[in-house]
Coordinates of C-alpha atoms and ligand atoms in Angstrom, one line a residue:
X978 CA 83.1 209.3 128.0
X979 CA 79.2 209.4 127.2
X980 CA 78.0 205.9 126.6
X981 CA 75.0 203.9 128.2
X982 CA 75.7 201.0 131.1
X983 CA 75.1 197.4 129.6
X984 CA 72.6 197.0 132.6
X985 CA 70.5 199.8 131.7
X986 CA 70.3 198.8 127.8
X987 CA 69.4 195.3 129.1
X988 CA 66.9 196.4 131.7
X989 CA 64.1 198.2 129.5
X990 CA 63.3 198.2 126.1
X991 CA 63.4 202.3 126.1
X992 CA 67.0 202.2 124.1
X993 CA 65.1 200.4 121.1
X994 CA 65.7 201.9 117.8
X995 CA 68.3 204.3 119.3
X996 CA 71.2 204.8 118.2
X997 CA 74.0 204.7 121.6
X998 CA 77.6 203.8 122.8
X999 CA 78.5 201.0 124.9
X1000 CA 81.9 200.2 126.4
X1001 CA 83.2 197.0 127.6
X1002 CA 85.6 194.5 127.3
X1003 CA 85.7 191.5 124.8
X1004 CA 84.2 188.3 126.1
X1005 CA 83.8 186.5 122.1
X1006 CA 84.4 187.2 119.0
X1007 CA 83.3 185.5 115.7
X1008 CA 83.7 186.5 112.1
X1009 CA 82.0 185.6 109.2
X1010 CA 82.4 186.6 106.0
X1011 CA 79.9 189.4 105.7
X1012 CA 79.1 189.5 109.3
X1013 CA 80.6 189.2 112.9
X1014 CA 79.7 189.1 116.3
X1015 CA 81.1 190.4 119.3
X1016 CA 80.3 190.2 122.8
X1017 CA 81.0 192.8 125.0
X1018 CA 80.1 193.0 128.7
X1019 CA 81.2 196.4 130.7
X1020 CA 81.0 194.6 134.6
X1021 CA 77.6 196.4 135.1
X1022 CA 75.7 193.0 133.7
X1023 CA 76.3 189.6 134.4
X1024 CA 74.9 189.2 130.9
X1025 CA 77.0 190.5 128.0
X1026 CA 75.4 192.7 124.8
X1027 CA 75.9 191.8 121.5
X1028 CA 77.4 193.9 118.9
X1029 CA 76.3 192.7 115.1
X1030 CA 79.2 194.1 113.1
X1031 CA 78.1 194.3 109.3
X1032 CA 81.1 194.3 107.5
X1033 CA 80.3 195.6 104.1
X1034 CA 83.0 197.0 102.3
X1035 CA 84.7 198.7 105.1
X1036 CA 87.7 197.4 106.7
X1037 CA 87.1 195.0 109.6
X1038 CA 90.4 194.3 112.6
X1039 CA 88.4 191.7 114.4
X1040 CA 88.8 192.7 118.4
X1041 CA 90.6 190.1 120.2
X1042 CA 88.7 188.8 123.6
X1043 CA 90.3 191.1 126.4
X1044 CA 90.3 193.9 124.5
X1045 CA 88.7 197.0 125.5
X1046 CA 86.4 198.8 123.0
X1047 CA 83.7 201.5 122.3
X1048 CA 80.7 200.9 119.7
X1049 CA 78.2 203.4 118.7
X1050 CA 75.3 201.4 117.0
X1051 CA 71.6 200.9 116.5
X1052 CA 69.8 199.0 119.5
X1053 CA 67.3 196.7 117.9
X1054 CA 65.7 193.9 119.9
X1055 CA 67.3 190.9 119.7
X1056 CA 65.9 187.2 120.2
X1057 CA 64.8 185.5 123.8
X1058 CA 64.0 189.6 124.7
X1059 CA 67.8 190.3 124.4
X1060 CA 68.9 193.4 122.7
X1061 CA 71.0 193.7 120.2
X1062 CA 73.5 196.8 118.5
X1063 CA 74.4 196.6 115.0
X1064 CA 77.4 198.4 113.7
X1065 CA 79.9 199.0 111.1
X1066 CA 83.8 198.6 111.2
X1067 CA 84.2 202.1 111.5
X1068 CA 81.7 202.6 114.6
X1069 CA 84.2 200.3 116.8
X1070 CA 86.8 202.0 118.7
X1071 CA 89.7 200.2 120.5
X1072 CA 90.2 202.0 123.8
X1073 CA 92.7 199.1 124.9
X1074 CA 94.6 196.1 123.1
X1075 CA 94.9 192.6 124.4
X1076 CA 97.2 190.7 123.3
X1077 CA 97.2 186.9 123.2
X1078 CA 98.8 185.6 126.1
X1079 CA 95.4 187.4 128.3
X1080 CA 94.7 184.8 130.5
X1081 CA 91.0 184.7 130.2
X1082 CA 91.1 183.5 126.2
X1083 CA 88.7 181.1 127.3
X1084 CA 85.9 180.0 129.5
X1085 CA 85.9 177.2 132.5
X1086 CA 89.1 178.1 134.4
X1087 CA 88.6 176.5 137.5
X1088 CA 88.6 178.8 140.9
X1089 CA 92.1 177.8 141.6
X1090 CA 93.4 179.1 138.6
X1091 CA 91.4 182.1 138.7
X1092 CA 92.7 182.8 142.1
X1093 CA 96.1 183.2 141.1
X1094 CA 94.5 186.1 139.1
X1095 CA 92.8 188.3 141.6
X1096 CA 93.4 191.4 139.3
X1097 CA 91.8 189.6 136.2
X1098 CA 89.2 186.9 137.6
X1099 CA 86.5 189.5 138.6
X1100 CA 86.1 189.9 134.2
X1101 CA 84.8 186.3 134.2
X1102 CA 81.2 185.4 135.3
X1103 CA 81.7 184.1 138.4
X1104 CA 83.1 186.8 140.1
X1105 CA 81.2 188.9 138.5
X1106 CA 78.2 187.5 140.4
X1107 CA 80.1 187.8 143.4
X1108 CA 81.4 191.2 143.5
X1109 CA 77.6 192.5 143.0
X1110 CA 76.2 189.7 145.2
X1111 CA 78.7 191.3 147.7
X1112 CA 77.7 194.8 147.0
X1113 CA 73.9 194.0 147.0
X1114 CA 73.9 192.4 150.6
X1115 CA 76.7 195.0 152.5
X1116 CA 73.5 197.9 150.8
X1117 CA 70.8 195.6 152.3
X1118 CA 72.7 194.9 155.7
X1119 CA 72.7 198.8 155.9
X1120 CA 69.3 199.1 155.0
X1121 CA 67.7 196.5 157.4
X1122 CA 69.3 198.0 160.5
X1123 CA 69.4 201.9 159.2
X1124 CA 65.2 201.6 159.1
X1125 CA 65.5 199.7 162.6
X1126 CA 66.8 202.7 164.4
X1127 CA 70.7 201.4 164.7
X1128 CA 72.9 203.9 164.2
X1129 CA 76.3 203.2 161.9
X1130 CA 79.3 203.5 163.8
X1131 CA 82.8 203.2 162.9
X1132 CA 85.2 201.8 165.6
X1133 CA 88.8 201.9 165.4
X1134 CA 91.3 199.1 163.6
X1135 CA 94.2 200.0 165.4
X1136 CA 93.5 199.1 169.3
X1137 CA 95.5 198.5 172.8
X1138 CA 93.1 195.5 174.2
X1139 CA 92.6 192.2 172.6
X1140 CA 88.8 192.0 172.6
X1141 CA 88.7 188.3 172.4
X1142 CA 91.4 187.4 174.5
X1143 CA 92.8 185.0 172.2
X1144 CA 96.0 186.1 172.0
X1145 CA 95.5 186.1 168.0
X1146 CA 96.0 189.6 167.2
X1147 CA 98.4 191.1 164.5
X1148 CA 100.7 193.2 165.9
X1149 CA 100.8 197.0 164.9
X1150 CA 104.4 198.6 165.0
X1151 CA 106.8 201.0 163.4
X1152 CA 109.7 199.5 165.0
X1153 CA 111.5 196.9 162.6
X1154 CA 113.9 194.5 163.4
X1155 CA 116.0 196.1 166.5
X1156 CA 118.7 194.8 169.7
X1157 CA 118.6 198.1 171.0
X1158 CA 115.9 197.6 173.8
X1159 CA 116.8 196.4 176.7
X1160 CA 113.1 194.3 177.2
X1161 CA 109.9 193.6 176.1
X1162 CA 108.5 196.7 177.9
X1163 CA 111.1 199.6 176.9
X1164 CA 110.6 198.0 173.3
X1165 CA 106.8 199.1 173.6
X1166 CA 107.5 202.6 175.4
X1167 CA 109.6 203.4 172.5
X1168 CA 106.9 202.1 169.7
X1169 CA 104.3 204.8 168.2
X1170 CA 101.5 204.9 170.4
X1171 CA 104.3 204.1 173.6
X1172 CA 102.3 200.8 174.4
X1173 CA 101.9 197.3 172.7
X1174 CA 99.2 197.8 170.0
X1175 CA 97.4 196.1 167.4
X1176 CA 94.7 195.3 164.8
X1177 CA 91.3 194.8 165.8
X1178 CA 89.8 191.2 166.1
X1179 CA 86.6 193.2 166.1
X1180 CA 84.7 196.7 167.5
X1181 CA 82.6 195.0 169.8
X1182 CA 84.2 196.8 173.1
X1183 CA 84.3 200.0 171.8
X1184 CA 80.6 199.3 169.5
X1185 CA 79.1 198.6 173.0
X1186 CA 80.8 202.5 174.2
X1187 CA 78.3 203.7 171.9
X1188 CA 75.6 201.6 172.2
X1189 CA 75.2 202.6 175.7
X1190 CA 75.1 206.1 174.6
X1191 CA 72.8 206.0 171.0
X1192 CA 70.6 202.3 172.1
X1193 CA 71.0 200.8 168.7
X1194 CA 74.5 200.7 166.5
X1195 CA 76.5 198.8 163.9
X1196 CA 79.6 198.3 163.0
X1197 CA 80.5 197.4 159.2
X1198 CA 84.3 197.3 158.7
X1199 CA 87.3 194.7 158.8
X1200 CA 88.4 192.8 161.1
X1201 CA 92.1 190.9 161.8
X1202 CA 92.7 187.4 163.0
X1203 CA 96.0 186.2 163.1
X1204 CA 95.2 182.5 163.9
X1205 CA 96.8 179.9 162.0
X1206 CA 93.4 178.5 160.3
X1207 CA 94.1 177.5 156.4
X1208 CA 91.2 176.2 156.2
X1209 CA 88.1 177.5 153.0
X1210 CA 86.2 179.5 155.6
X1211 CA 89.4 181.6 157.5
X1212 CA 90.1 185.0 156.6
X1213 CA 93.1 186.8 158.1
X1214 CA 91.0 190.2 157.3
X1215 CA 87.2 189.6 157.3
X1216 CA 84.3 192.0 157.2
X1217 CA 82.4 191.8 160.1
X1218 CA 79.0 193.0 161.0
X1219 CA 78.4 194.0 164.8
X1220 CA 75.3 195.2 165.8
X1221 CA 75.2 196.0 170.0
X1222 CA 71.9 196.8 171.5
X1223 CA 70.9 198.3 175.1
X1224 CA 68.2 196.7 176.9
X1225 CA 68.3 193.7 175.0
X1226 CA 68.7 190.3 176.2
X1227 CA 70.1 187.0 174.8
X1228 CA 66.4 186.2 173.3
X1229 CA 66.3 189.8 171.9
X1230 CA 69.5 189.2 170.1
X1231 CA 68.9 185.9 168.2
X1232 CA 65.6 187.1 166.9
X1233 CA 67.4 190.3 165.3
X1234 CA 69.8 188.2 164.2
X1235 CA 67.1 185.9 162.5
X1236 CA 65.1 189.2 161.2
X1237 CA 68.3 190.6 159.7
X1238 CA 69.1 187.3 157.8
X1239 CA 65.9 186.6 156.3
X1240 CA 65.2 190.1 155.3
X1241 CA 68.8 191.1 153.5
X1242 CA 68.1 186.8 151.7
X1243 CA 64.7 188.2 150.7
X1244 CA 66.4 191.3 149.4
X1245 CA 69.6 189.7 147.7
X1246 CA 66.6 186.8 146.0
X1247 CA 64.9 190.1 144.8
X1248 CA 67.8 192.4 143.5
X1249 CA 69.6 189.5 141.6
X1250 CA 67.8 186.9 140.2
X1251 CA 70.4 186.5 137.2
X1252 CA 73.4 185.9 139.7
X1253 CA 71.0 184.0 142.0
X1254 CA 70.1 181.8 139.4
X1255 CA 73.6 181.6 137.8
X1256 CA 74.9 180.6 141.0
X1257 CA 72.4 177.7 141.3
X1258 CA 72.8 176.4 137.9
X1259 CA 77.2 176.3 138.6
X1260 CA 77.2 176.2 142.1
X1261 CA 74.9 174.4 144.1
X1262 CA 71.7 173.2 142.7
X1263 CA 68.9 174.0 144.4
X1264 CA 70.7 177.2 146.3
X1265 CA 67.7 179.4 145.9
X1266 CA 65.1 177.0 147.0
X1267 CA 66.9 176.1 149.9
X1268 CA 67.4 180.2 150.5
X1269 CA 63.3 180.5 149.8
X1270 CA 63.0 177.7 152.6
X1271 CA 65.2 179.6 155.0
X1272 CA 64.0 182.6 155.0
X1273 CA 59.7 181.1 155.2
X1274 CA 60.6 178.9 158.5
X1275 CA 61.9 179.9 162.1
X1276 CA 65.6 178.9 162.7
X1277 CA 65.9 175.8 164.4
X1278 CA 67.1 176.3 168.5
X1279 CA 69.1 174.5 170.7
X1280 CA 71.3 174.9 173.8
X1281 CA 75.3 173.6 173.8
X1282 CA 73.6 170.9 176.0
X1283 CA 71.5 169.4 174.3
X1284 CA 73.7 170.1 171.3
X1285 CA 76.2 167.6 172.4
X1286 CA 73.9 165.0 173.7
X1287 CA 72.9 164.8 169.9
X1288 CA 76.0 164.8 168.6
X1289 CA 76.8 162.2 171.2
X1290 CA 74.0 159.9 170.3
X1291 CA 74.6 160.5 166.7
X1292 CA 76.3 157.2 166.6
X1293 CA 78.8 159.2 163.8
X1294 CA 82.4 159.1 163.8
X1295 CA 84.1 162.8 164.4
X1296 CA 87.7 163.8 163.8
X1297 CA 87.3 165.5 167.1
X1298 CA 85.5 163.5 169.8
X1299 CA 83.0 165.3 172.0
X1300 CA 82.1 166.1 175.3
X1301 CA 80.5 168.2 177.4
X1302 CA 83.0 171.5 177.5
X1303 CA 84.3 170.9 174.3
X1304 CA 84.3 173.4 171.7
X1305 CA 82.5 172.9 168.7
X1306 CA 84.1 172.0 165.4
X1307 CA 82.9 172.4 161.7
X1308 CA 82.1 168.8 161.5
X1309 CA 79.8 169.3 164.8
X1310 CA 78.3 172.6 163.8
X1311 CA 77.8 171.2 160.0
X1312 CA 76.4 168.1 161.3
X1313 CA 74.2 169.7 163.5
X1314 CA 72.9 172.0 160.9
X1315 CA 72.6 169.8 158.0
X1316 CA 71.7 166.4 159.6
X1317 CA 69.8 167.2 162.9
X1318 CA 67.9 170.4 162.0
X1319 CA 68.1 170.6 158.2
X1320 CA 68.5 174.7 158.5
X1321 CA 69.7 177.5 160.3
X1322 CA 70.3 176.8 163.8
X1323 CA 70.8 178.9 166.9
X1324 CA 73.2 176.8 169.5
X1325 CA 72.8 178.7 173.1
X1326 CA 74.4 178.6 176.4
X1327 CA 77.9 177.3 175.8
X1328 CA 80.4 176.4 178.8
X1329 CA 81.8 179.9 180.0
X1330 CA 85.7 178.2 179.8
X1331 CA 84.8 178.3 176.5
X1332 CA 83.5 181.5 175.5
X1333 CA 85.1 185.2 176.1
X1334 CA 84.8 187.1 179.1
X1335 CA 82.3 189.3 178.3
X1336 CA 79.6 187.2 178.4
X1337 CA 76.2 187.2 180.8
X1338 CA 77.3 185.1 183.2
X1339 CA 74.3 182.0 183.6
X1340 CA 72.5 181.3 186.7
X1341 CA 73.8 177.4 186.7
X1342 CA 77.1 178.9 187.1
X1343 CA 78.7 177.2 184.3
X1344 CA 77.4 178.3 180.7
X1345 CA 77.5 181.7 179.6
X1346 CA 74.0 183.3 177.7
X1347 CA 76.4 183.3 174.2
X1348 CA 75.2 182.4 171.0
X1349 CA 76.5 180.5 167.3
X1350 CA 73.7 180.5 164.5
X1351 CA 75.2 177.7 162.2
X1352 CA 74.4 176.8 158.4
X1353 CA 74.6 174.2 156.2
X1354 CA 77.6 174.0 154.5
X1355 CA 79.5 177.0 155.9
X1356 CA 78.6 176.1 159.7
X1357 CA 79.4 179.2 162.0
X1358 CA 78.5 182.3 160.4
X1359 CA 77.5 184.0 163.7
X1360 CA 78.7 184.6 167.2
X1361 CA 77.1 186.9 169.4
X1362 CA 75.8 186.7 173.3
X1363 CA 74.1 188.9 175.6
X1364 CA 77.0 191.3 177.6
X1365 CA 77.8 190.6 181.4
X1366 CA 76.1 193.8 183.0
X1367 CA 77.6 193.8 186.5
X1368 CA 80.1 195.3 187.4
X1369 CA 81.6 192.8 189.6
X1370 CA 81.1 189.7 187.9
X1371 CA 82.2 191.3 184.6
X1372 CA 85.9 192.3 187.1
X1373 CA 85.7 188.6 188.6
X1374 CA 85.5 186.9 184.8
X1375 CA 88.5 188.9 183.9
X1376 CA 90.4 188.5 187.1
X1377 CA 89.9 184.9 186.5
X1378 CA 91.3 185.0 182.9
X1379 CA 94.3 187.2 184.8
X1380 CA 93.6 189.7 182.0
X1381 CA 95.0 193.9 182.5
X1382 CA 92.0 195.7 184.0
X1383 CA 93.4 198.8 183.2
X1384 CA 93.2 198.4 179.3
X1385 CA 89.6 197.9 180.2
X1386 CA 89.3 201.1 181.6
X1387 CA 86.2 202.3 179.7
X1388 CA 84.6 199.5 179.3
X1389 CA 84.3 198.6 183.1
X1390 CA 83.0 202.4 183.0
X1391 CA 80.3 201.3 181.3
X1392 CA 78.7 198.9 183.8
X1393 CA 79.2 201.8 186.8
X1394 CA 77.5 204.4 185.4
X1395 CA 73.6 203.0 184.4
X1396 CA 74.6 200.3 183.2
X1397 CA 71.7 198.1 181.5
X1398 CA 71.4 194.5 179.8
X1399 CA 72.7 194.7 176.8
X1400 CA 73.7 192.0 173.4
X1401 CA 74.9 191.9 170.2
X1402 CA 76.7 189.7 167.5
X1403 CA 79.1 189.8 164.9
X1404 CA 78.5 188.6 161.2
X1405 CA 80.9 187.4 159.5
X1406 CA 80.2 188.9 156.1
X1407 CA 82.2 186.4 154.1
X1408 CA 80.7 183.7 155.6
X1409 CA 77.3 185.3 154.9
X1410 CA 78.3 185.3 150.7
X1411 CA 79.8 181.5 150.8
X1412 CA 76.3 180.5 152.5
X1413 CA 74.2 182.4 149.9
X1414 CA 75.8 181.9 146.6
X1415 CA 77.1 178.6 147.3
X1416 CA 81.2 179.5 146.9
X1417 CA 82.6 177.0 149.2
X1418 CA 86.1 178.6 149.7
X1419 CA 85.9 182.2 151.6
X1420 CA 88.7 183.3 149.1
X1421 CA 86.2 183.7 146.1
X1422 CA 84.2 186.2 147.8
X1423 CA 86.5 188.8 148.8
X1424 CA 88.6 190.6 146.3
X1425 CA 91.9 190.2 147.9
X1426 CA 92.1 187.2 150.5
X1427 CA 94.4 187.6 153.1
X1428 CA 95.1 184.2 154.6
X1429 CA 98.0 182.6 156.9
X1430 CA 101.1 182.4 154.4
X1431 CA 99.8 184.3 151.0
X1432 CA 99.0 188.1 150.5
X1433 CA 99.4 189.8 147.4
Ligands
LIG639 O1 82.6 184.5 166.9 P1 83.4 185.7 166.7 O2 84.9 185.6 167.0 O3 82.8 186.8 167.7 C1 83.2 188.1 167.9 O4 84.2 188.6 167.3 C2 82.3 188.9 168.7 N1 83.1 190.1 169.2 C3 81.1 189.3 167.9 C4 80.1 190.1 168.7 O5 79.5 189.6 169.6 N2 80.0 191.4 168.4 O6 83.3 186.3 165.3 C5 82.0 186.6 164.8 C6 81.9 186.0 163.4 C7 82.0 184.5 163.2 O7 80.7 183.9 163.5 C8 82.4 184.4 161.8 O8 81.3 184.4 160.9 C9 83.2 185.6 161.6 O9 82.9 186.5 162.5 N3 84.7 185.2 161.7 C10 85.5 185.0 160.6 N4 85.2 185.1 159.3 C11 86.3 184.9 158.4 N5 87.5 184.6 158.8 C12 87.8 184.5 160.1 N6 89.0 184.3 160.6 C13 86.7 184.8 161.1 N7 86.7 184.8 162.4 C14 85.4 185.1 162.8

């Protein structure tokens, strides 16, 4: 079907005075008696073009909003540098009707409503803006670590270890409903792969594998958390971003992590300034100078220490009280970020009970070299640490944590032959969209959420 993107048309002044086909879906319509006007946007543009429909004495079916159509017009420029089509009756083509009952008649549904359209909401502005958003930071995530020398490796979904430990893993079986086993463990030697198995939390055991083999990889793919979190920033499938480095230690891997960030804000400021703006003006005012202010300053640091002797002497009342060995809530990490620091903050050293068992093991003997960078109004967005490289403390953290060293097979491997100090961290790209658009509820920036109770 030969017709020109709406972005392209809007882009340059090059189509001026041509005459070219657009396609795109309703978003207005107005008649008047000799003339109408009908806005059309194709999803390419967050800005829609107008079609100037001269009616003359031909016969005019005014489109209905929703509709799908094809116009072959004139380009001519338009006012505010906008450019316009005019067209007759006869140069309209309906690919697709709409009829009234199209949920998107008008403008200003709220998000809740929209959500219970997932199929229709991306035709509305918002989510417009979000879907290319999305698109322009997963090319820019790519980009930054592509020209940094990591290599893009995809690790498996289905796995047979529980990375985290957390025991929050969904479980992957083709065995339904069934009395014929006589336990737990004939049950799993019957399943597919003849053990328990499962989806991935995340690749960071086996995105290590290969970064002890290429130096520098990433992982960009889903990840599955069963936990019971309905809360706006939970996702029961997330995107996650993993980079794992070799001969990197915990310092190396916060200032990637800080070099990433600023430079895929920089280029998502750059690539979209109409959804950047459009965002600020609906969303949150002032969301890209606070992005500009980001990205010109260092992150703020602190250790889990010193983090909760502020949050102690903060004299504020918390839902969740702290102490030393606690773990940090959203009200913490928010608090931290938004009233101490004012920014981006890197929280390090956190109490090993805490944290997983892969983590460098501290000198003190009690804190782990792990690592949170929190944001105002998300909080977490990433958690990362620099990897226990011995092979003997790594074996007494798990023994400790009674976990199955034989499921850790490989990556015990690792640490006995040339081993080296190595870190990483995982993004959670969601997060990453809710901090710089301003969408407060993780289930507006991914097509189909998948939380605790709801799928669709
Ligand atoms: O802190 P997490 O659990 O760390 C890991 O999974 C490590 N293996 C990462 C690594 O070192 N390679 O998760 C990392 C990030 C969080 O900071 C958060 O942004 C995101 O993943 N995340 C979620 N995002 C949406 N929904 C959820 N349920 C999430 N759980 C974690």
């Amino acid at each position: 079907m030969k017709h020109i993107d709406i972005a392209d048309i809007i882009r340059s002044q090059e189509y001026v005075d041509q005459t070219i086909t657009v396609c795109g879906w309703v978003r207005t319509s107005r008649n008047s008696k000799s003339v109408a006007f009908v806005e059309v946007n194709d999803g390419t543009s967050l800005k829609n073009i107008q079609v100037v429909v001269e009616k003359g004495d031909g016969e005019y079916k005014e489109p209905r909003v929703g509709m799908s159509i094809k116009v072959t017009g004139k380009a001519v420029a338009g006012r505010n540098n906008t450019i316009e089509i005019n067209a007759v009756p006869q140069d309209i083509e309906i690919l697709g009707d709409c009829p009234t009952d199209y949920p998107l008649q008008k403008k200003g549904h709220s998000l809740e409503f929209l959500r219970s359209i997932p199929h229709l909401r991306g035709r509305s502005n918002t989510f417009n803006a979000v879907w290319r958003v999305r698109s322009v930071l997963a090319e820019a995530i790519h980009k930054y670590f592509q020209s940094h020398n990591f290599v893009y490796i995809n690790t498996p979904l289905i796995t047979g270890s529980d990375c985290e430990g957390a025991g929050e893993m969904f479980q992957v079986t083709t065995i339904g409903y069934s009395n014929d086993y006589k336990n737990e463990a004939e049950y799993y030697e019957n399943d597919f792969f003849g053990k328990r198995a499962g989806l991935s939390v995340s690749g960071q055991l086996e995105g290590e594998v290969a970064a002890m083999a290429m130096g520098k990889i990433y992982t960009f793919g889903p990840s599955f958390r069963a936990e019971n979190s309905n809360t706006p920033k939970h996702l029961a499938e997330f995107w996650h971003v993993e980079p794992e480095i070799a001969f990197a230690e915990l310092d190396d891997v916060i200032t990637t992590a800080e070099d990433m960030l600023k430079h895929v804000i920089r280029e998502l400021l750059d690539t979209c300034p109409d959804e950047m703006q459009f965002f600020d003006a609906h969303f949150e005012k002032g969301l890209i100078a606070r992005l500009e202010e980001l990205i010109s300053h260092d992150f703020g640091r602190v250790t889990y220490t010193e983090a909760i002797k502020l949050l102690k002497e903060s004299g504020e009342e918390f839902v969740y009280p702290v102490d030393w060995g606690c773990d940090l809530q959203t009200e913490h990490e928010r608090y931290l970020s938004e009233k101490v620091f004012k920014k981006a903050v890197f929280v390090t050293d956190y109490p090993k009970k805490i944290k997983s068992f892969y983590m460098k093991q501290n000198p003190d003997g009690k804190t782990v070299a792990a690592v949170d960078l929190l944001v105002p109004g998300v909080g977490e967005i990433i958690g990362g640490s620099e990897r226990e490289a011995d092979y003997n403390k790594l074996i007494a953290a798990m023994e400790e944590r009674k976990m199955n060293l034989e499921l850790y097979s490989d990556y015990l491997d690792l640490r006995k032959f040339g081993s080296v100090p190595h870190g990483g961290f995982g993004l959670g790209f969601e997060r990453l969209i809710m901090y710089t658009t301003g969408m407060a509820n993780i289930r507006d920036v991914i097509l189909y959420p998948r939380t605790v109770g709801s799928i669709r």
